[in-house]
CSV table of N, CA and C in Angstrom, one decimal:
chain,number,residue,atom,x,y,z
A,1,UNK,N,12.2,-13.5,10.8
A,1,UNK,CA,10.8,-13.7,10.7
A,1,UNK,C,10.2,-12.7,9.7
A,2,UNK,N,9.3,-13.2,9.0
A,2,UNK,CA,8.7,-12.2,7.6
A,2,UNK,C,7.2,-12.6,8.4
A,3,UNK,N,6.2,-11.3,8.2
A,3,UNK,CA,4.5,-11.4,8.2
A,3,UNK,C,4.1,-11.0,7.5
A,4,UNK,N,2.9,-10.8,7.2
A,4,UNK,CA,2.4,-9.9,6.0
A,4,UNK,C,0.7,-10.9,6.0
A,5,UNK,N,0.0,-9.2,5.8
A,5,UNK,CA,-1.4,-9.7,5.4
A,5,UNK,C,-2.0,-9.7,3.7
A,6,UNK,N,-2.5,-10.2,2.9
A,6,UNK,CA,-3.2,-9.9,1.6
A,6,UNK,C,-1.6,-10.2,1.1
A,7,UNK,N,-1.7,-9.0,0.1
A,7,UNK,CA,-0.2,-8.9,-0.7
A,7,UNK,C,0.7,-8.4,0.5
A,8,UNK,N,0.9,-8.5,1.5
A,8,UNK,CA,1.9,-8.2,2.2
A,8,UNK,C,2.1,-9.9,2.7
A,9,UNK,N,1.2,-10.2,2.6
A,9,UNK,CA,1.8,-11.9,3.3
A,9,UNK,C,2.7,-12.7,1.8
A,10,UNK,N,2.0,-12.0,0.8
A,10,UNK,CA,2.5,-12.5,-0.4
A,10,UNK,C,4.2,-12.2,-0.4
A,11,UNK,N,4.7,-10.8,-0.5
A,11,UNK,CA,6.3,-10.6,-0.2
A,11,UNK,C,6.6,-11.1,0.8
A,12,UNK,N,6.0,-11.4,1.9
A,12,UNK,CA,6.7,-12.0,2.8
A,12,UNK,C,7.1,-13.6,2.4
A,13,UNK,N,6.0,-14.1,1.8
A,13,UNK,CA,6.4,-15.7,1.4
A,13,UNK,C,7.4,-15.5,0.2
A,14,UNK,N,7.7,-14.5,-0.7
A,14,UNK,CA,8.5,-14.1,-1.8
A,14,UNK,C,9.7,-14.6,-1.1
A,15,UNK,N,9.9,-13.6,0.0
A,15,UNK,CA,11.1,-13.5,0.5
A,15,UNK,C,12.2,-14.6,1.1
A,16,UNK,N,11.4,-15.5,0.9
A,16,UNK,CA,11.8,-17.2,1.0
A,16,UNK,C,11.7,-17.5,-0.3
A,17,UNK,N,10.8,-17.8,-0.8
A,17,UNK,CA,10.9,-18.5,-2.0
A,17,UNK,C,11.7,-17.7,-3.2
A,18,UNK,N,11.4,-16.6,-3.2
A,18,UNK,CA,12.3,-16.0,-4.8
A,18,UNK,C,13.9,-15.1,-4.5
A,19,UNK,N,14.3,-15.7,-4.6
A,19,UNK,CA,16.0,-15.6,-5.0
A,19,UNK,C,15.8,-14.1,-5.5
A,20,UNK,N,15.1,-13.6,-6.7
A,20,UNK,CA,15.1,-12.4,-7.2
A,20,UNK,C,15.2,-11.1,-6.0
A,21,UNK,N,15.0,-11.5,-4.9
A,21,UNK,CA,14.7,-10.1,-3.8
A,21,UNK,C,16.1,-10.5,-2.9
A,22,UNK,N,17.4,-11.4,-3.0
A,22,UNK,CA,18.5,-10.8,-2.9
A,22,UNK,C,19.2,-9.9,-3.4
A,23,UNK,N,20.0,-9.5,-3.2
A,23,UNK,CA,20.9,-8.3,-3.3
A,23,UNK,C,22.5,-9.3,-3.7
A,24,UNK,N,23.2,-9.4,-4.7
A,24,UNK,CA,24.2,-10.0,-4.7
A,24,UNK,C,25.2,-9.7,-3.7
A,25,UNK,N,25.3,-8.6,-3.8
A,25,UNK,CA,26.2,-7.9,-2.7
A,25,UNK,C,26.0,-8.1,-1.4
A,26,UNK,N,24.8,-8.7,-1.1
A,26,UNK,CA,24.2,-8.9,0.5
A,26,UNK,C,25.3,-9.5,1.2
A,27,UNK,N,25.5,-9.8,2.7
A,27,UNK,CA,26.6,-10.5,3.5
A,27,UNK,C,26.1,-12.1,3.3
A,28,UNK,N,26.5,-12.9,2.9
A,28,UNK,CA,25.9,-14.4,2.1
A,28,UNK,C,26.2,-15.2,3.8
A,29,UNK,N,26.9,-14.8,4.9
A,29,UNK,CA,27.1,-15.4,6.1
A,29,UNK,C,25.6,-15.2,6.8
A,30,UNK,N,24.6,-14.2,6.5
A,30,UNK,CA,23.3,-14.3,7.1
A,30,UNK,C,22.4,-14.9,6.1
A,31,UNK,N,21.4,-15.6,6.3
A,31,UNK,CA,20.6,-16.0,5.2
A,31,UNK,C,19.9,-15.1,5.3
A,32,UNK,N,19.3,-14.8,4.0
A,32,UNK,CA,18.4,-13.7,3.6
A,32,UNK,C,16.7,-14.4,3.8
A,33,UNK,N,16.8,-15.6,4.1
A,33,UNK,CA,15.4,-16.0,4.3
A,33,UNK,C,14.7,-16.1,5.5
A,34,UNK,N,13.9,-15.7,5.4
A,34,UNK,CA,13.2,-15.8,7.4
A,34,UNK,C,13.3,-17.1,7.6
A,35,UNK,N,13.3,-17.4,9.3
A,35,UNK,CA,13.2,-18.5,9.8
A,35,UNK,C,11.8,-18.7,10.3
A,36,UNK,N,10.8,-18.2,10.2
A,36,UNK,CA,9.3,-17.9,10.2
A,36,UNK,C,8.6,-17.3,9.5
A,37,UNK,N,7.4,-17.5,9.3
A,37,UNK,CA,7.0,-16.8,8.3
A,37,UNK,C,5.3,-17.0,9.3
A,38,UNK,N,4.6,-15.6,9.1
A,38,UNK,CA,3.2,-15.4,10.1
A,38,UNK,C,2.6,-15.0,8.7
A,39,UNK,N,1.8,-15.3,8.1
A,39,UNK,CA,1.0,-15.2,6.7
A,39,UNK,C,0.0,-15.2,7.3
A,40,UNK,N,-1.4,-13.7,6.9
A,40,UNK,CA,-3.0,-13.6,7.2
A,40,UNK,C,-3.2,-13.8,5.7
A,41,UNK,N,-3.9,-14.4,5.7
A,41,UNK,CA,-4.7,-14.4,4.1
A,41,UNK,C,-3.7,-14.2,3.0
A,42,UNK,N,-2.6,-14.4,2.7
A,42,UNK,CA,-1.8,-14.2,1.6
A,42,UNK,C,-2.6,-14.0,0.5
A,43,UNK,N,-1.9,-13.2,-0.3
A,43,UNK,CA,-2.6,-13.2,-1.7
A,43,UNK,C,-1.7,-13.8,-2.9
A,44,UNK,N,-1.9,-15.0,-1.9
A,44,UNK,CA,-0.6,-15.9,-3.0
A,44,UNK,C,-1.2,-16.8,-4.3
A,45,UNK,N,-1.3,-16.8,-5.5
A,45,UNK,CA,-1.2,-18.2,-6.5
A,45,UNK,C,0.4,-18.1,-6.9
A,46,UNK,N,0.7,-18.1,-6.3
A,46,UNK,CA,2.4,-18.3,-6.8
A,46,UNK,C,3.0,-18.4,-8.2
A,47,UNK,N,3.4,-19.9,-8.9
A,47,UNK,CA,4.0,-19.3,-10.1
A,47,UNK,C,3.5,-18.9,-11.3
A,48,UNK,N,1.9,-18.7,-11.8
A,48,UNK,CA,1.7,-17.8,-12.2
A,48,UNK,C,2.1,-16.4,-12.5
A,49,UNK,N,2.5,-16.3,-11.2
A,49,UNK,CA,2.7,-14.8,-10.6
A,49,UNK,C,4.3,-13.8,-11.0
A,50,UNK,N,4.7,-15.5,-9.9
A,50,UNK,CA,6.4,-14.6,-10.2
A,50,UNK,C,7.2,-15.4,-11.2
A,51,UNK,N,6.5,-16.7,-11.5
A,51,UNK,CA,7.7,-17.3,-12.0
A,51,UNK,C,7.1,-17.8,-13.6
A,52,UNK,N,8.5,-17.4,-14.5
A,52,UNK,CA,8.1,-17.7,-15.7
A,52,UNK,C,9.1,-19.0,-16.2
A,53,UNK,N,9.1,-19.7,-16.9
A,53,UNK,CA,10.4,-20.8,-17.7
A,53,UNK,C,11.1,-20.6,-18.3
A,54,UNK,N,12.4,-20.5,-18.0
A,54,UNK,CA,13.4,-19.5,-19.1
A,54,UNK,C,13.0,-19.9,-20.4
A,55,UNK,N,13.1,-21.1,-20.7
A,55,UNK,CA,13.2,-21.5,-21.8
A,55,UNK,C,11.9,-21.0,-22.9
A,56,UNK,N,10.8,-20.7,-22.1
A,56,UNK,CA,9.7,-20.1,-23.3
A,56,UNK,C,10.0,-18.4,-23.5
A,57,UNK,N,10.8,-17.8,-22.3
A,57,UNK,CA,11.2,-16.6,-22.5
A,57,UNK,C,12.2,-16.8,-24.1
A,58,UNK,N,13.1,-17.6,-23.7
A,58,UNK,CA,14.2,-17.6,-24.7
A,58,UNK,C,13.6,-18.3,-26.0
A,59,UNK,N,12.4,-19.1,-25.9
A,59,UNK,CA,12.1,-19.6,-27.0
A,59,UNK,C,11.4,-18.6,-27.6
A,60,UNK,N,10.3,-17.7,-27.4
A,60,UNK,CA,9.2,-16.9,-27.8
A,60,UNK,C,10.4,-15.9,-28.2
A,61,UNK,N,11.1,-15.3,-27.7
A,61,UNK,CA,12.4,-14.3,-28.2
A,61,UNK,C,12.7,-14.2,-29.3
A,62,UNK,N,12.9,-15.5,-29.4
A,62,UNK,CA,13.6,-15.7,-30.9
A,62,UNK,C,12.8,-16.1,-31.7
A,63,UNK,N,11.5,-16.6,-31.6
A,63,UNK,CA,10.5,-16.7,-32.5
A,63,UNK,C,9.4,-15.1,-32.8
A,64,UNK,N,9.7,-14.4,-31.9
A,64,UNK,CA,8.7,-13.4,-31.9
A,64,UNK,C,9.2,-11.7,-32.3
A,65,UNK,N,10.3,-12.1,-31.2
A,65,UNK,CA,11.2,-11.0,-31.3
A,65,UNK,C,12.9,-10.7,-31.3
A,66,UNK,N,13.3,-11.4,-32.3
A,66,UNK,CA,14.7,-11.6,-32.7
A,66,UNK,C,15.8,-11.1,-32.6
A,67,UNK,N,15.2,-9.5,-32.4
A,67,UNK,CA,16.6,-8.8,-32.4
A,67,UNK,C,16.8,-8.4,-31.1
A,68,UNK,N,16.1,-8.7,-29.6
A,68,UNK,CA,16.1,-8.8,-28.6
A,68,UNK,C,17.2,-10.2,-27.8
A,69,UNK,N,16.6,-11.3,-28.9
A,69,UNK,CA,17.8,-12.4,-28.4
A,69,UNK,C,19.2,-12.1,-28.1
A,70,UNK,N,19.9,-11.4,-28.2
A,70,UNK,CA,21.5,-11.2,-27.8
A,70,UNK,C,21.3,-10.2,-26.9
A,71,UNK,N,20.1,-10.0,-26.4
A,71,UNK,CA,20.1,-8.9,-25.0
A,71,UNK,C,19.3,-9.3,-24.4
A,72,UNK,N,19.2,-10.8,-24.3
A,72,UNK,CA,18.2,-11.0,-22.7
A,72,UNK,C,18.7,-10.9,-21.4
A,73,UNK,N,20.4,-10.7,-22.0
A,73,UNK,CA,21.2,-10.7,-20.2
A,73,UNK,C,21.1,-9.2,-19.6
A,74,UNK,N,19.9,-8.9,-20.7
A,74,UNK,CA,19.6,-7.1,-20.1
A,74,UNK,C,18.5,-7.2,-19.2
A,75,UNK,N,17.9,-8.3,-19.2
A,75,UNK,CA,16.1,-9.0,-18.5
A,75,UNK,C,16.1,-9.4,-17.5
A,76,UNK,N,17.3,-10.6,-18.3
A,76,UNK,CA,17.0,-11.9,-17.4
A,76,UNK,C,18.4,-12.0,-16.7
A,77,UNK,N,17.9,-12.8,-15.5
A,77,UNK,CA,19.4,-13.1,-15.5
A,77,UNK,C,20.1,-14.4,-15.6
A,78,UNK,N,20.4,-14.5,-16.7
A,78,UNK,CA,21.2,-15.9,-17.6
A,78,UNK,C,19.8,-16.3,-18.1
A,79,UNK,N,20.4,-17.8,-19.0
A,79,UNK,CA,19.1,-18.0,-19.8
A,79,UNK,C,19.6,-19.7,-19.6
A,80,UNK,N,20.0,-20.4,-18.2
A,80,UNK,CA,20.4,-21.4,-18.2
A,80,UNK,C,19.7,-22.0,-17.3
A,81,UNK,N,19.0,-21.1,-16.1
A,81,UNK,CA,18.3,-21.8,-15.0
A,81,UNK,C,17.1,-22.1,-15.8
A,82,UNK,N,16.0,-22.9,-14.7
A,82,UNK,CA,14.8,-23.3,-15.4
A,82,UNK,C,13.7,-22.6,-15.3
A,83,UNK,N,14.0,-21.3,-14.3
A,83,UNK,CA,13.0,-20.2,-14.3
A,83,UNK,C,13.9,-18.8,-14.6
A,84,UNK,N,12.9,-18.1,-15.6
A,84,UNK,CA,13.7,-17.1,-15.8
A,84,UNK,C,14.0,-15.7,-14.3
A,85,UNK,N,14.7,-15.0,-14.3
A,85,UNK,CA,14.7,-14.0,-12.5
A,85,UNK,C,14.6,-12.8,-13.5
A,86,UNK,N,13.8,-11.9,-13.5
A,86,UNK,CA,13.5,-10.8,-14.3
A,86,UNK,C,14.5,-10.1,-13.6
A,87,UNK,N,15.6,-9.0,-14.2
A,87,UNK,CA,16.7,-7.8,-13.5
A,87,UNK,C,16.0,-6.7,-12.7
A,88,UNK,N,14.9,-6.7,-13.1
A,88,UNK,CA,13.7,-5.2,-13.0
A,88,UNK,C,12.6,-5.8,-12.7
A,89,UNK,N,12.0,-4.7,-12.6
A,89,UNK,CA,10.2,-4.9,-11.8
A,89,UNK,C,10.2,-4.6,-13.6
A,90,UNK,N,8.7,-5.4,-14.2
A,90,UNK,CA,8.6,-5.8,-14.7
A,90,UNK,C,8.3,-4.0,-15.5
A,91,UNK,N,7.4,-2.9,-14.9
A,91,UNK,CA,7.4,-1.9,-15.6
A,91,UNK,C,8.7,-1.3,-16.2
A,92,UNK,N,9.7,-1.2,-15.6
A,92,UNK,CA,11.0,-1.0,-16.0
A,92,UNK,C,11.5,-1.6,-17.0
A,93,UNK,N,11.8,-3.2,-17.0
A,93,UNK,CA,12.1,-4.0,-18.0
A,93,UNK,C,11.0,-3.4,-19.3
A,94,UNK,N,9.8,-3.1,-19.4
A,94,UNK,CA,8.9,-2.5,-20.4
A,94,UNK,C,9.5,-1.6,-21.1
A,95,UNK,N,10.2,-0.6,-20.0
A,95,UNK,CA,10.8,1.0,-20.7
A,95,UNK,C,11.6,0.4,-21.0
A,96,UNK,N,12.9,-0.3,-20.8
A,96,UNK,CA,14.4,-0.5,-20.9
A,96,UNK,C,13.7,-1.5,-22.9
A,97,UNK,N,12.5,-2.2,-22.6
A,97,UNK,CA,12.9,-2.7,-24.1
A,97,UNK,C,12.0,-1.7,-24.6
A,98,UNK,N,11.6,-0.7,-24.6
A,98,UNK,CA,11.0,0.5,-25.5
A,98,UNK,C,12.2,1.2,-26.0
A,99,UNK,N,13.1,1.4,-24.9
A,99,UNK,CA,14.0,2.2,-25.0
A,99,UNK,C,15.2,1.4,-26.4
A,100,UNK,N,15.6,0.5,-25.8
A,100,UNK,CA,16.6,-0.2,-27.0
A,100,UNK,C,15.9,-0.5,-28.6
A,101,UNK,N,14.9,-0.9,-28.5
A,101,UNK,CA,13.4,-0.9,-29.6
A,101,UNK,C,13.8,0.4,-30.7
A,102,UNK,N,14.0,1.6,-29.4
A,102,UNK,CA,13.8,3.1,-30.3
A,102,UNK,C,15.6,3.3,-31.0
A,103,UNK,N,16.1,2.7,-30.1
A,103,UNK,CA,17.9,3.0,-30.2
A,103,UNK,C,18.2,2.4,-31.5
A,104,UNK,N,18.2,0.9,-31.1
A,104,UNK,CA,18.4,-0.2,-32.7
A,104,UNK,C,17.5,-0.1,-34.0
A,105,UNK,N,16.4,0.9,-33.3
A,105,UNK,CA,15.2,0.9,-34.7
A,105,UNK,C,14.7,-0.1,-34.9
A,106,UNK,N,14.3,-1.4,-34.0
A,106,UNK,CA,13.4,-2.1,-34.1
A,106,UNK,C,12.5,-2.2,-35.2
A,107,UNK,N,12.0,-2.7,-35.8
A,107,UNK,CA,10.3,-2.9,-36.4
A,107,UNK,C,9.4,-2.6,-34.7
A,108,UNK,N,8.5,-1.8,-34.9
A,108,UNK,CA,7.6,-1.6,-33.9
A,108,UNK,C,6.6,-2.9,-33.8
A,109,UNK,N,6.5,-3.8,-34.4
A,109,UNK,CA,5.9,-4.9,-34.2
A,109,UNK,C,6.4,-5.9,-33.4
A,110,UNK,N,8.1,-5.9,-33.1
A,110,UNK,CA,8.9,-6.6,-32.6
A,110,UNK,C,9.1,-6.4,-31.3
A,111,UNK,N,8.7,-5.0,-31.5
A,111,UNK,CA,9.1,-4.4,-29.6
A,111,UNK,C,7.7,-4.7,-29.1
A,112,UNK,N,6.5,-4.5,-29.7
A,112,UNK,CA,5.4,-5.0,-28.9
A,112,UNK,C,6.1,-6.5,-28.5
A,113,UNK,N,5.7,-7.2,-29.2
A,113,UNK,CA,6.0,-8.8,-29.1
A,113,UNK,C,7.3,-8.7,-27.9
A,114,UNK,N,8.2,-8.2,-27.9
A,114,UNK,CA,8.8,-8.5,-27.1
A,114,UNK,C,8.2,-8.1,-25.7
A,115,UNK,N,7.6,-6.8,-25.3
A,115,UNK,CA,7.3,-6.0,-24.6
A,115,UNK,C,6.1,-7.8,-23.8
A,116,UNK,N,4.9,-7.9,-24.7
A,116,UNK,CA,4.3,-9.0,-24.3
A,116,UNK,C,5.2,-9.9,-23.2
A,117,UNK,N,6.1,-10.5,-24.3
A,117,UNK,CA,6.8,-11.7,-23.8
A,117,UNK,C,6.8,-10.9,-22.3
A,118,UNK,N,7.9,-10.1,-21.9
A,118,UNK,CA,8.8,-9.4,-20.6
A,118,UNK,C,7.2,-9.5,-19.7
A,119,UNK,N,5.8,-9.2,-20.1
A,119,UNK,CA,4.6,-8.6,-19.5
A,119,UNK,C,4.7,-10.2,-18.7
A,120,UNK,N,5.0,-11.0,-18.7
A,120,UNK,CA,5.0,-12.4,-18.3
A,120,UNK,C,5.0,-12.3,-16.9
A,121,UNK,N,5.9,-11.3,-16.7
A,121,UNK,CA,6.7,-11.3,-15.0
A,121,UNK,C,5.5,-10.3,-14.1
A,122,UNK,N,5.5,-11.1,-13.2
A,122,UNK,CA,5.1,-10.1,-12.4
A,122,UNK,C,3.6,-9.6,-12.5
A,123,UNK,N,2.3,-10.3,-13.6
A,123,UNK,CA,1.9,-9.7,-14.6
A,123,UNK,C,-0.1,-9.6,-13.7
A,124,UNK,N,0.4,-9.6,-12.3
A,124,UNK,CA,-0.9,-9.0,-11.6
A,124,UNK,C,-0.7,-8.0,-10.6
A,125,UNK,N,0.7,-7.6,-10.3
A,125,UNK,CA,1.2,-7.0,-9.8
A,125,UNK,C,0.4,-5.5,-9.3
């Protein structure tokens, strides 16, 4: 059973709906999803929120920010489902493409644009 009031009812509905808050390593013999859920007022609009479309991550990528394309499997995880699962809370994924931006020498125009795109996830948080 998951509860939660405001943004606590919100994780709790996550915790069913988004795959992203397993643990691979979890014991896959229990399900990781409640069999109830008590929600006060959630502060849910949902996919807005958590869920983005791989395919405009991976399309905008490579139209915006190019030299990011061969490291989305640093983001995302795979670029084959139809929603992309961000690896990181979205502030982190921010540093991690600042950080590779400053490594590769990016154009700083590219890491913004990319930085945007990744701002997708998570982006009322």
């Amino acid at each position: 059973m998951a509860t939660g009031t405001s943004g606590g009812g919100d994780l709790a509905l996550q915790s069913h709906l988004n795959r992203h808050f397993e643990d691979p390593g979890d014991d896959r013999t229990v399900s990781p999803s409640p069999n109830a859920l008590v929600l006060y007022c959630p502060a849910f609009d949902g996919i807005d929120i958590w869920f983005v479309k791989t395919k405009d991550i991976v399309d905008r990528t490579k139209k915006e920010a190019p030299g990011y394309s061969p490291m989305l499997n640093r983001f995302i995880a795979g670029t084959k489902g139809e929603y992309a699962q961000p690896l990181d809370h979205r502030a982190k994924l921010l540093e991690l493409a600042a950080d590779i931006g400053r490594n590769k020498r990016l154009p700083a125009r590219e890491v913004a644009a990319f930085q945007e795109i990744i701002s997708q996830f998570n982006r009322r948080d």
